[in-house]
Amino acid sequence: MKRLPLWFFHLSVGYQRPVRSLRDVPEEELERISSRGITFLWLIGVWERSKASKRLKELMGKKDVLGSAYAITAYRVDPSAGTRGDLLSFRRRLHRYGVGLMVDVVPNHTAIDSDWVYAHPDWFISTRESPFPWYRFSGENLSSHPHIEIRVEDGYYTRKDAAVVFERRDSRTGEVRYLYHGNDNQSVPWNDTAQLDYTRRDLREEMLRTIRRVGEAADGIRFDAAMLLMRDQYRRLWFPAPGEGTMVPSRERFSLGDEEFSALYPREFWDEVEEVCLDLPHLFTVAEVFWGLQDACASRFFFDAVYDASFATHVAKEENSRFQDRLRDLARRPERAGRMLFYLSSPDDLPPLMRYDPLRKYQGAVVFLTTLPGSILFTHGQWEGFREKYEMDGKSPGWEEGAELEAWHDETITPLLKERELFARPERWEVCRFSTEGRFVEDVFSFFSQRGGRRHLVCYNNSASPRNGVVLKEGGWRPPSGGGRRLSWYDRISGRRGGGDLHVVEREGLPLALAPYQAVVLELSYE
């Protein structure tokens, strides 16, 4: 994943020549990305950013910023990235190296100054009267439209309130509307966004057309906050049943009965998106999903990959028993394991090196991540080892950092990524148990995977203490052919070799000693 134009800044420094748009990205960089085993390059910030978002941040004292990458004015290429021609040319260049282009679609909301806010205010959740009488909208007009005024609530500037609506005023007609900001009820409303109303058929149809146009220009789409448009979640937030508590303040007055809501939102929107994607068979689709809804999303909808936050949540905090439970659950449903997308840290979190400290913990965790089934994500700056937390409005980095981990990743992680197919497909994937004196050690994760004639055992000690024990495999260690007297292994990380008598290993387990935060990737063979 790369954040534009932060990526351009880093490329300009690294290659000692200006990189101002996608057309300037050096060919050497694309070749290097491919050589590392990367199959998709996800670009954040491709689409036109909001001028209102930028101005809001400036009014709050931030300098040298852009509008948020997720406050999108329209699905036109942002000038900071180049032109649509540059995007299409960049995609063709990536293809020469076997890499696909992935971009975002943000279906839940737009920018407060988007084309749709100006032209189609009915497509947004709104009210004719301010939902709270104390709201005031006397600040700067943030609109670029000659006849439409846009103002956020005054409490935004004084930091006294995170208002749920902003004001849209049409100077030609005198019409005033209060449009709701995008909101997931997990924090304050996103004050540079406007919440779309999916009970409107015309809005759903236009969003489907937009997704089709984006899908025709890319190889993959990451759908931002996909869980917000699942019918039950959307209703919970915006159209609660009568008598139920509201999730977004003031929405109780818009409650709908079951039949009323079903008439307005009759189908899951993602089922409609699937029909579009059937016409785009090249497209790889990723759903950003939180709130523990990844399994529901994967079982119900068509996405090729679904965010699974369990690794980033539990492994980082060393809540090892909880991630052990997750692995065992996925092992019982391998078809679902193959559709999960794991990551060390999401783009909104602290960078991986800051969450997985000390360094050896990061290194062990990323080896473990790279061998999990499904899909995996590397965030901006992770390969280089950057520690700065970047915001979605960042124009340039605030820290000067060297690429201290680049060589380690190239040497250790690239060989695994180039053979990801050995691990990504979970058909022959079995979670094992690491045992010390008959006791299951939850700090050590271990699993066995087989593809073709190659077999691997991956173990990772996610603790600050050394662990000595044996790995127990439910299916036994003897190969299906029954041949061989000795089980040998080669650790693809350290280069060490070892093994033991197969009969002893079958009876007692495979002995293994792991240092704190050590990961091993043992390729197994029988002699």
PDB file of N, CA and C in Angstrom, residues 349-441:
ATOM      1  N   ASP A 349      -3.797   2.950  11.943  1.00  0.00           N
ATOM      2  CA  ASP A 349      -3.150   2.689  13.223  1.00  0.00           C
ATOM      3  C   ASP A 349      -1.722   3.226  13.243  1.00  0.00           C
ATOM      4  N   LEU A 350      -1.083   3.063  14.392  1.00  0.00           N
ATOM      5  CA  LEU A 350       0.349   3.314  14.454  1.00  0.00           C
ATOM      6  C   LEU A 350       1.063   2.361  13.504  1.00  0.00           C
ATOM      7  N   PRO A 351       2.199   2.781  12.932  1.00  0.00           N
ATOM      8  CA  PRO A 351       2.922   1.888  12.017  1.00  0.00           C
ATOM      9  C   PRO A 351       3.381   0.625  12.736  1.00  0.00           C
ATOM     10  N   PRO A 352       3.588  -0.460  11.989  1.00  0.00           N
ATOM     11  CA  PRO A 352       3.908  -1.751  12.616  1.00  0.00           C
ATOM     12  C   PRO A 352       5.084  -1.705  13.574  1.00  0.00           C
ATOM     13  N   LEU A 353       6.153  -0.995  13.223  1.00  0.00           N
ATOM     14  CA  LEU A 353       7.318  -0.978  14.107  1.00  0.00           C
ATOM     15  C   LEU A 353       7.024  -0.340  15.458  1.00  0.00           C
ATOM     16  N   MET A 354       6.014   0.520  15.509  1.00  0.00           N
ATOM     17  CA  MET A 354       5.642   1.150  16.771  1.00  0.00           C
ATOM     18  C   MET A 354       4.716   0.255  17.590  1.00  0.00           C
ATOM     19  N   ARG A 355       4.014  -0.647  16.928  1.00  0.00           N
ATOM     20  CA  ARG A 355       3.082  -1.532  17.633  1.00  0.00           C
ATOM     21  C   ARG A 355       3.736  -2.837  18.041  1.00  0.00           C
ATOM     22  N   TYR A 356       4.760  -3.258  17.289  1.00  0.00           N
ATOM     23  CA  TYR A 356       5.431  -4.522  17.563  1.00  0.00           C
ATOM     24  C   TYR A 356       6.863  -4.203  17.989  1.00  0.00           C
ATOM     25  N   ASP A 357       7.006  -3.948  19.257  1.00  0.00           N
ATOM     26  CA  ASP A 357       8.291  -3.544  19.825  1.00  0.00           C
ATOM     27  C   ASP A 357       8.659  -4.564  20.901  1.00  0.00           C
ATOM     28  N   PRO A 358       9.909  -5.056  20.940  1.00  0.00           N
ATOM     29  CA  PRO A 358      11.111  -4.600  20.246  1.00  0.00           C
ATOM     30  C   PRO A 358      11.186  -5.082  18.795  1.00  0.00           C
ATOM     31  N   LEU A 359      12.264  -4.716  18.127  1.00  0.00           N
ATOM     32  CA  LEU A 359      12.425  -5.020  16.713  1.00  0.00           C
ATOM     33  C   LEU A 359      12.277  -6.510  16.433  1.00  0.00           C
ATOM     34  N   ARG A 360      12.838  -7.366  17.295  1.00  0.00           N
ATOM     35  CA  ARG A 360      12.754  -8.800  17.018  1.00  0.00           C
ATOM     36  C   ARG A 360      11.307  -9.280  17.042  1.00  0.00           C
ATOM     37  N   LYS A 361      10.450  -8.605  17.792  1.00  0.00           N
ATOM     38  CA  LYS A 361       9.029  -8.962  17.774  1.00  0.00           C
ATOM     39  C   LYS A 361       8.434  -8.621  16.417  1.00  0.00           C
ATOM     40  N   TYR A 362       8.754  -7.459  15.892  1.00  0.00           N
ATOM     41  CA  TYR A 362       8.263  -7.112  14.556  1.00  0.00           C
ATOM     42  C   TYR A 362       8.733  -8.149  13.535  1.00  0.00           C
ATOM     43  N   GLN A 363      10.004  -8.485  13.578  1.00  0.00           N
ATOM     44  CA  GLN A 363      10.547  -9.407  12.581  1.00  0.00           C
ATOM     45  C   GLN A 363       9.897 -10.784  12.668  1.00  0.00           C
ATOM     46  N   GLY A 364       9.701 -11.283  13.893  1.00  0.00           N
ATOM     47  CA  GLY A 364       9.023 -12.560  14.036  1.00  0.00           C
ATOM     48  C   GLY A 364       7.584 -12.498  13.573  1.00  0.00           C
ATOM     49  N   ALA A 365       6.898 -11.401  13.909  1.00  0.00           N
ATOM     50  CA  ALA A 365       5.485 -11.273  13.552  1.00  0.00           C
ATOM     51  C   ALA A 365       5.301 -11.186  12.043  1.00  0.00           C
ATOM     52  N   VAL A 366       6.205 -10.475  11.350  1.00  0.00           N
ATOM     53  CA  VAL A 366       6.025 -10.327   9.902  1.00  0.00           C
ATOM     54  C   VAL A 366       6.340 -11.635   9.178  1.00  0.00           C
ATOM     55  N   VAL A 367       7.261 -12.428   9.695  1.00  0.00           N
ATOM     56  CA  VAL A 367       7.482 -13.760   9.118  1.00  0.00           C
ATOM     57  C   VAL A 367       6.219 -14.605   9.286  1.00  0.00           C
ATOM     58  N   PHE A 368       5.658 -14.592  10.481  1.00  0.00           N
ATOM     59  CA  PHE A 368       4.425 -15.320  10.762  1.00  0.00           C
ATOM     60  C   PHE A 368       3.312 -14.855   9.827  1.00  0.00           C
ATOM     61  N   LEU A 369       3.128 -13.533   9.700  1.00  0.00           N
ATOM     62  CA  LEU A 369       2.106 -12.974   8.823  1.00  0.00           C
ATOM     63  C   LEU A 369       2.264 -13.477   7.390  1.00  0.00           C
ATOM     64  N   THR A 370       3.508 -13.478   6.910  1.00  0.00           N
ATOM     65  CA  THR A 370       3.774 -13.790   5.505  1.00  0.00           C
ATOM     66  C   THR A 370       3.438 -15.229   5.156  1.00  0.00           C
ATOM     67  N   THR A 371       3.323 -16.096   6.159  1.00  0.00           N
ATOM     68  CA  THR A 371       3.042 -17.510   5.905  1.00  0.00           C
ATOM     69  C   THR A 371       1.601 -17.898   6.221  1.00  0.00           C
ATOM     70  N   LEU A 372       0.761 -16.939   6.593  1.00  0.00           N
ATOM     71  CA  LEU A 372      -0.641 -17.253   6.883  1.00  0.00           C
ATOM     72  C   LEU A 372      -1.415 -17.474   5.592  1.00  0.00           C
ATOM     73  N   PRO A 373      -2.507 -18.224   5.669  1.00  0.00           N
ATOM     74  CA  PRO A 373      -3.345 -18.388   4.473  1.00  0.00           C
ATOM     75  C   PRO A 373      -4.089 -17.105   4.142  1.00  0.00           C
ATOM     76  N   GLY A 374      -4.661 -17.070   2.950  1.00  0.00           N
ATOM     77  CA  GLY A 374      -5.424 -15.907   2.532  1.00  0.00           C
ATOM     78  C   GLY A 374      -4.547 -14.857   1.890  1.00  0.00           C
ATOM     79  N   SER A 375      -4.857 -13.598   2.172  1.00  0.00           N
ATOM     80  CA  SER A 375      -4.114 -12.458   1.638  1.00  0.00           C
ATOM     81  C   SER A 375      -3.465 -11.699   2.780  1.00  0.00           C
ATOM     82  N   ILE A 376      -2.399 -10.957   2.468  1.00  0.00           N
ATOM     83  CA  ILE A 376      -1.707 -10.167   3.490  1.00  0.00           C
ATOM     84  C   ILE A 376      -1.435  -8.776   2.939  1.00  0.00           C
ATOM     85  N   LEU A 377      -1.295  -7.830   3.864  1.00  0.00           N
ATOM     86  CA  LEU A 377      -1.135  -6.427   3.502  1.00  0.00           C
ATOM     87  C   LEU A 377       0.103  -5.848   4.171  1.00  0.00           C
ATOM     88  N   PHE A 378       0.910  -5.128   3.381  1.00  0.00           N
ATOM     89  CA  PHE A 378       2.009  -4.332   3.901  1.00  0.00           C
ATOM     90  C   PHE A 378       1.631  -2.862   3.751  1.00  0.00           C
ATOM     91  N   THR A 379       1.732  -2.103   4.840  1.00  0.00           N
ATOM     92  CA  THR A 379       1.329  -0.707   4.804  1.00  0.00           C
ATOM     93  C   THR A 379       2.473   0.190   4.333  1.00  0.00           C
ATOM     94  N   HIS A 380       2.122   1.445   4.063  1.00  0.00           N
ATOM     95  CA  HIS A 380       3.103   2.404   3.560  1.00  0.00           C
ATOM     96  C   HIS A 380       4.252   2.564   4.556  1.00  0.00           C
ATOM     97  N   GLY A 381       5.467   2.407   4.065  1.00  0.00           N
ATOM     98  CA  GLY A 381       6.654   2.588   4.892  1.00  0.00           C
ATOM     99  C   GLY A 381       7.049   1.371   5.696  1.00  0.00           C
ATOM    100  N   GLN A 382       6.236   0.326   5.689  1.00  0.00           N
ATOM    101  CA  GLN A 382       6.546  -0.856   6.499  1.00  0.00           C
ATOM    102  C   GLN A 382       7.811  -1.548   5.996  1.00  0.00           C
ATOM    103  N   TRP A 383       7.941  -1.698   4.696  1.00  0.00           N
ATOM    104  CA  TRP A 383       9.101  -2.401   4.140  1.00  0.00           C
ATOM    105  C   TRP A 383      10.393  -1.661   4.472  1.00  0.00           C
ATOM    106  N   GLU A 384      10.322  -0.342   4.450  1.00  0.00           N
ATOM    107  CA  GLU A 384      11.508   0.460   4.751  1.00  0.00           C
ATOM    108  C   GLU A 384      11.801   0.510   6.244  1.00  0.00           C
ATOM    109  N   GLY A 385      10.779   0.298   7.065  1.00  0.00           N
ATOM    110  CA  GLY A 385      10.951   0.396   8.510  1.00  0.00           C
ATOM    111  C   GLY A 385      10.666   1.775   9.054  1.00  0.00           C
ATOM    112  N   PHE A 386       9.800   2.540   8.359  1.00  0.00           N
ATOM    113  CA  PHE A 386       9.461   3.878   8.839  1.00  0.00           C
ATOM    114  C   PHE A 386       8.585   3.777  10.085  1.00  0.00           C
ATOM    115  N   ARG A 387       8.753   4.740  10.981  1.00  0.00           N
ATOM    116  CA  ARG A 387       8.028   4.738  12.245  1.00  0.00           C
ATOM    117  C   ARG A 387       7.019   5.874  12.368  1.00  0.00           C
ATOM    118  N   GLU A 388       6.989   6.758  11.409  1.00  0.00           N
ATOM    119  CA  GLU A 388       6.062   7.889  11.491  1.00  0.00           C
ATOM    120  C   GLU A 388       4.638   7.435  11.208  1.00  0.00           C
ATOM    121  N   LYS A 389       3.682   7.976  11.977  1.00  0.00           N
ATOM    122  CA  LYS A 389       2.268   7.718  11.701  1.00  0.00           C
ATOM    123  C   LYS A 389       1.781   8.778  10.717  1.00  0.00           C
ATOM    124  N   TYR A 390       1.403   8.333   9.550  1.00  0.00           N
ATOM    125  CA  TYR A 390       0.957   9.249   8.507  1.00  0.00           C
ATOM    126  C   TYR A 390      -0.555   9.422   8.570  1.00  0.00           C
ATOM    127  N   GLU A 391      -0.993  10.666   8.334  1.00  0.00           N
ATOM    128  CA  GLU A 391      -2.414  10.948   8.284  1.00  0.00           C
ATOM    129  C   GLU A 391      -2.903  10.866   6.836  1.00  0.00           C
ATOM    130  N   MET A 392      -4.222  10.760   6.663  1.00  0.00           N
ATOM    131  CA  MET A 392      -4.783  10.653   5.325  1.00  0.00           C
ATOM    132  C   MET A 392      -4.717  11.953   4.548  1.00  0.00           C
ATOM    133  N   ASP A 393      -4.338  13.045   5.209  1.00  0.00           N
ATOM    134  CA  ASP A 393      -4.217  14.332   4.518  1.00  0.00           C
ATOM    135  C   ASP A 393      -2.758  14.735   4.318  1.00  0.00           C
ATOM    136  N   GLY A 394      -1.834  13.819   4.616  1.00  0.00           N
ATOM    137  CA  GLY A 394      -0.420  14.155   4.581  1.00  0.00           C
ATOM    138  C   GLY A 394       0.078  14.493   3.187  1.00  0.00           C
ATOM    139  N   LYS A 395       0.846  15.555   3.100  1.00  0.00           N
ATOM    140  CA  LYS A 395       1.425  15.985   1.826  1.00  0.00           C
ATOM    141  C   LYS A 395       2.892  15.587   1.737  1.00  0.00           C
ATOM    142  N   SER A 396       3.551  15.573   2.891  1.00  0.00           N
ATOM    143  CA  SER A 396       4.957  15.168   2.955  1.00  0.00           C
ATOM    144  C   SER A 396       5.228  14.641   4.355  1.00  0.00           C
ATOM    145  N   PRO A 397       6.223  13.770   4.515  1.00  0.00           N
ATOM    146  CA  PRO A 397       6.511  13.231   5.857  1.00  0.00           C
ATOM    147  C   PRO A 397       7.061  14.322   6.766  1.00  0.00           C
ATOM    148  N   GLY A 398       6.826  14.131   8.053  1.00  0.00           N
ATOM    149  CA  GLY A 398       7.357  15.078   9.025  1.00  0.00           C
ATOM    150  C   GLY A 398       8.698  14.650   9.579  1.00  0.00           C
ATOM    151  N   TRP A 399       9.046  13.384   9.401  1.00  0.00           N
ATOM    152  CA  TRP A 399      10.301  12.855   9.938  1.00  0.00           C
ATOM    153  C   TRP A 399      11.255  12.524   8.800  1.00  0.00           C
ATOM    154  N   GLU A 400      12.507  12.642   9.068  1.00  0.00           N
ATOM    155  CA  GLU A 400      13.533  12.144   8.160  1.00  0.00           C
ATOM    156  C   GLU A 400      13.959  10.765   8.649  1.00  0.00           C
ATOM    157  N   GLU A 401      13.705   9.748   7.834  1.00  0.00           N
ATOM    158  CA  GLU A 401      13.981   8.375   8.249  1.00  0.00           C
ATOM    159  C   GLU A 401      14.750   7.639   7.155  1.00  0.00           C
ATOM    160  N   GLY A 402      15.652   6.808   7.584  1.00  0.00           N
ATOM    161  CA  GLY A 402      16.357   5.937   6.651  1.00  0.00           C
ATOM    162  C   GLY A 402      15.639   4.609   6.504  1.00  0.00           C
ATOM    163  N   ALA A 403      15.868   3.954   5.387  1.00  0.00           N
ATOM    164  CA  ALA A 403      15.219   2.673   5.108  1.00  0.00           C
ATOM    165  C   ALA A 403      16.013   1.541   5.749  1.00  0.00           C
ATOM    166  N   GLU A 404      15.987   1.497   7.078  1.00  0.00           N
ATOM    167  CA  GLU A 404      16.866   0.597   7.821  1.00  0.00           C
ATOM    168  C   GLU A 404      16.475  -0.870   7.697  1.00  0.00           C
ATOM    169  N   LEU A 405      15.208  -1.148   7.424  1.00  0.00           N
ATOM    170  CA  LEU A 405      14.761  -2.546   7.356  1.00  0.00           C
ATOM    171  C   LEU A 405      14.588  -3.046   5.927  1.00  0.00           C
ATOM    172  N   GLU A 406      14.862  -2.208   4.961  1.00  0.00           N
ATOM    173  CA  GLU A 406      14.640  -2.606   3.578  1.00  0.00           C
ATOM    174  C   GLU A 406      15.454  -3.847   3.202  1.00  0.00           C
ATOM    175  N   ALA A 407      16.722  -3.860   3.550  1.00  0.00           N
ATOM    176  CA  ALA A 407      17.580  -5.001   3.199  1.00  0.00           C
ATOM    177  C   ALA A 407      17.119  -6.274   3.909  1.00  0.00           C
ATOM    178  N   TRP A 408      16.692  -6.142   5.177  1.00  0.00           N
ATOM    179  CA  TRP A 408      16.217  -7.335   5.907  1.00  0.00           C
ATOM    180  C   TRP A 408      14.972  -7.909   5.239  1.00  0.00           C
ATOM    181  N   HIS A 409      14.024  -7.053   4.870  1.00  0.00           N
ATOM    182  CA  HIS A 409      12.834  -7.540   4.181  1.00  0.00           C
ATOM    183  C   HIS A 409      13.197  -8.203   2.854  1.00  0.00           C
ATOM    184  N   ASP A 410      14.100  -7.558   2.109  1.00  0.00           N
ATOM    185  CA  ASP A 410      14.490  -8.118   0.816  1.00  0.00           C
ATOM    186  C   ASP A 410      15.091  -9.516   0.977  1.00  0.00           C
ATOM    187  N   GLU A 411      15.892  -9.681   2.009  1.00  0.00           N
ATOM    188  CA  GLU A 411      16.585 -10.948   2.204  1.00  0.00           C
ATOM    189  C   GLU A 411      15.689 -12.009   2.819  1.00  0.00           C
ATOM    190  N   THR A 412      14.836 -11.614   3.763  1.00  0.00           N
ATOM    191  CA  THR A 412      14.084 -12.596   4.546  1.00  0.00           C
ATOM    192  C   THR A 412      12.655 -12.794   4.055  1.00  0.00           C
ATOM    193  N   ILE A 413      11.976 -11.719   3.733  1.00  0.00           N
ATOM    194  CA  ILE A 413      10.555 -11.791   3.415  1.00  0.00           C
ATOM    195  C   ILE A 413      10.309 -12.033   1.928  1.00  0.00           C
ATOM    196  N   THR A 414      11.123 -11.435   1.072  1.00  0.00           N
ATOM    197  CA  THR A 414      10.911 -11.604  -0.370  1.00  0.00           C
ATOM    198  C   THR A 414      10.861 -13.068  -0.801  1.00  0.00           C
ATOM    199  N   PRO A 415      11.794 -13.946  -0.349  1.00  0.00           N
ATOM    200  CA  PRO A 415      11.704 -15.351  -0.776  1.00  0.00           C
ATOM    201  C   PRO A 415      10.378 -16.012  -0.385  1.00  0.00           C
ATOM    202  N   LEU A 416       9.817 -15.621   0.760  1.00  0.00           N
ATOM    203  CA  LEU A 416       8.534 -16.176   1.172  1.00  0.00           C
ATOM    204  C   LEU A 416       7.399 -15.632   0.310  1.00  0.00           C
ATOM    205  N   LEU A 417       7.441 -14.323   0.018  1.00  0.00           N
ATOM    206  CA  LEU A 417       6.395 -13.735  -0.813  1.00  0.00           C
ATOM    207  C   LEU A 417       6.402 -14.318  -2.220  1.00  0.00           C
ATOM    208  N   LYS A 418       7.580 -14.596  -2.741  1.00  0.00           N
ATOM    209  CA  LYS A 418       7.660 -15.151  -4.084  1.00  0.00           C
ATOM    210  C   LYS A 418       7.061 -16.557  -4.149  1.00  0.00           C
ATOM    211  N   GLU A 419       6.935 -17.205  -3.009  1.00  0.00           N
ATOM    212  CA  GLU A 419       6.313 -18.524  -2.954  1.00  0.00           C
ATOM    213  C   GLU A 419       5.065 -18.515  -2.073  1.00  0.00           C
ATOM    214  N   ARG A 420       4.352 -17.407  -2.105  1.00  0.00           N
ATOM    215  CA  ARG A 420       3.154 -17.281  -1.285  1.00  0.00           C
ATOM    216  C   ARG A 420       2.129 -18.366  -1.566  1.00  0.00           C
ATOM    217  N   GLU A 421       2.109 -18.873  -2.786  1.00  0.00           N
ATOM    218  CA  GLU A 421       1.137 -19.907  -3.128  1.00  0.00           C
ATOM    219  C   GLU A 421       1.303 -21.150  -2.262  1.00  0.00           C
ATOM    220  N   LEU A 422       2.506 -21.350  -1.713  1.00  0.00           N
ATOM    221  CA  LEU A 422       2.716 -22.487  -0.823  1.00  0.00           C
ATOM    222  C   LEU A 422       1.941 -22.336   0.476  1.00  0.00           C
ATOM    223  N   PHE A 423       1.614 -21.087   0.830  1.00  0.00           N
ATOM    224  CA  PHE A 423       0.976 -20.819   2.119  1.00  0.00           C
ATOM    225  C   PHE A 423      -0.437 -20.252   1.969  1.00  0.00           C
ATOM    226  N   ALA A 424      -0.688 -19.509   0.887  1.00  0.00           N
ATOM    227  CA  ALA A 424      -1.943 -18.758   0.776  1.00  0.00           C
ATOM    228  C   ALA A 424      -3.152 -19.666   0.627  1.00  0.00           C
ATOM    229  N   ARG A 425      -2.984 -20.789  -0.032  1.00  0.00           N
ATOM    230  CA  ARG A 425      -4.120 -21.688  -0.245  1.00  0.00           C
ATOM    231  C   ARG A 425      -4.220 -22.669   0.932  1.00  0.00           C
ATOM    232  N   PRO A 426      -5.348 -22.692   1.618  1.00  0.00           N
ATOM    233  CA  PRO A 426      -5.422 -23.459   2.877  1.00  0.00           C
ATOM    234  C   PRO A 426      -5.980 -24.870   2.741  1.00  0.00           C
ATOM    235  N   GLU A 427      -5.926 -25.468   1.543  1.00  0.00           N
ATOM    236  CA  GLU A 427      -6.537 -26.789   1.398  1.00  0.00           C
ATOM    237  C   GLU A 427      -5.903 -27.820   2.327  1.00  0.00           C
ATOM    238  N   ARG A 428      -4.563 -27.780   2.444  1.00  0.00           N
ATOM    239  CA  ARG A 428      -3.862 -28.688   3.360  1.00  0.00           C
ATOM    240  C   ARG A 428      -3.189 -27.830   4.426  1.00  0.00           C
ATOM    241  N   TRP A 429      -3.984 -27.321   5.337  1.00  0.00           N
ATOM    242  CA  TRP A 429      -3.505 -26.400   6.368  1.00  0.00           C
ATOM    243  C   TRP A 429      -4.025 -26.895   7.709  1.00  0.00           C
ATOM    244  N   GLU A 430      -3.124 -27.132   8.639  1.00  0.00           N
ATOM    245  CA  GLU A 430      -3.512 -27.726   9.930  1.00  0.00           C
ATOM    246  C   GLU A 430      -2.829 -26.963  11.058  1.00  0.00           C
ATOM    247  N   VAL A 431      -3.613 -26.472  11.997  1.00  0.00           N
ATOM    248  CA  VAL A 431      -3.068 -25.808  13.177  1.00  0.00           C
ATOM    249  C   VAL A 431      -2.534 -26.881  14.126  1.00  0.00           C
ATOM    250  N   CYS A 432      -1.305 -26.716  14.555  1.00  0.00           N
ATOM    251  CA  CYS A 432      -0.647 -27.671  15.451  1.00  0.00           C
ATOM    252  C   CYS A 432      -0.629 -27.128  16.881  1.00  0.00           C
ATOM    253  N   ARG A 433      -0.080 -27.931  17.786  1.00  0.00           N
ATOM    254  CA  ARG A 433      -0.008 -27.521  19.190  1.00  0.00           C
ATOM    255  C   ARG A 433       1.443 -27.626  19.651  1.00  0.00           C
ATOM    256  N   PHE A 434       1.897 -26.578  20.310  1.00  0.00           N
ATOM    257  CA  PHE A 434       3.233 -26.572  20.895  1.00  0.00           C
ATOM    258  C   PHE A 434       3.078 -26.904  22.371  1.00  0.00           C
ATOM    259  N   SER A 435       3.776 -27.944  22.808  1.00  0.00           N
ATOM    260  CA  SER A 435       3.555 -28.471  24.156  1.00  0.00           C
ATOM    261  C   SER A 435       4.868 -28.545  24.925  1.00  0.00           C
ATOM    262  N   THR A 436       4.821 -28.193  26.193  1.00  0.00           N
ATOM    263  CA  THR A 436       5.944 -28.340  27.112  1.00  0.00           C
ATOM    264  C   THR A 436       5.499 -29.191  28.298  1.00  0.00           C
ATOM    265  N   GLU A 437       6.102 -30.360  28.414  1.00  0.00           N
ATOM    266  CA  GLU A 437       5.776 -31.283  29.497  1.00  0.00           C
ATOM    267  C   GLU A 437       4.280 -31.556  29.570  1.00  0.00           C
ATOM    268  N   GLY A 438       3.707 -31.765  28.406  1.00  0.00           N
ATOM    269  CA  GLY A 438       2.302 -32.125  28.331  1.00  0.00           C
ATOM    270  C   GLY A 438       1.339 -30.956  28.429  1.00  0.00           C
ATOM    271  N   ARG A 439       1.860 -29.743  28.507  1.00  0.00           N
ATOM    272  CA  ARG A 439       0.992 -28.563  28.645  1.00  0.00           C
ATOM    273  C   ARG A 439       1.053 -27.729  27.364  1.00  0.00           C
ATOM    274  N   PHE A 440      -0.115 -27.389  26.844  1.00  0.00           N
ATOM    275  CA  PHE A 440      -0.213 -26.577  25.635  1.00  0.00           C
ATOM    276  C   PHE A 440       0.285 -25.169  25.932  1.00  0.00           C
ATOM    277  N   VAL A 441       1.239 -24.689  25.147  1.00  0.00           N
ATOM    278  CA  VAL A 441       1.822 -23.352  25.324  1.00  0.00           C
ATOM    279  C   VAL A 441       1.139 -22.407  24.342  1.00  0.00           C
TER     280      VAL A 441
END
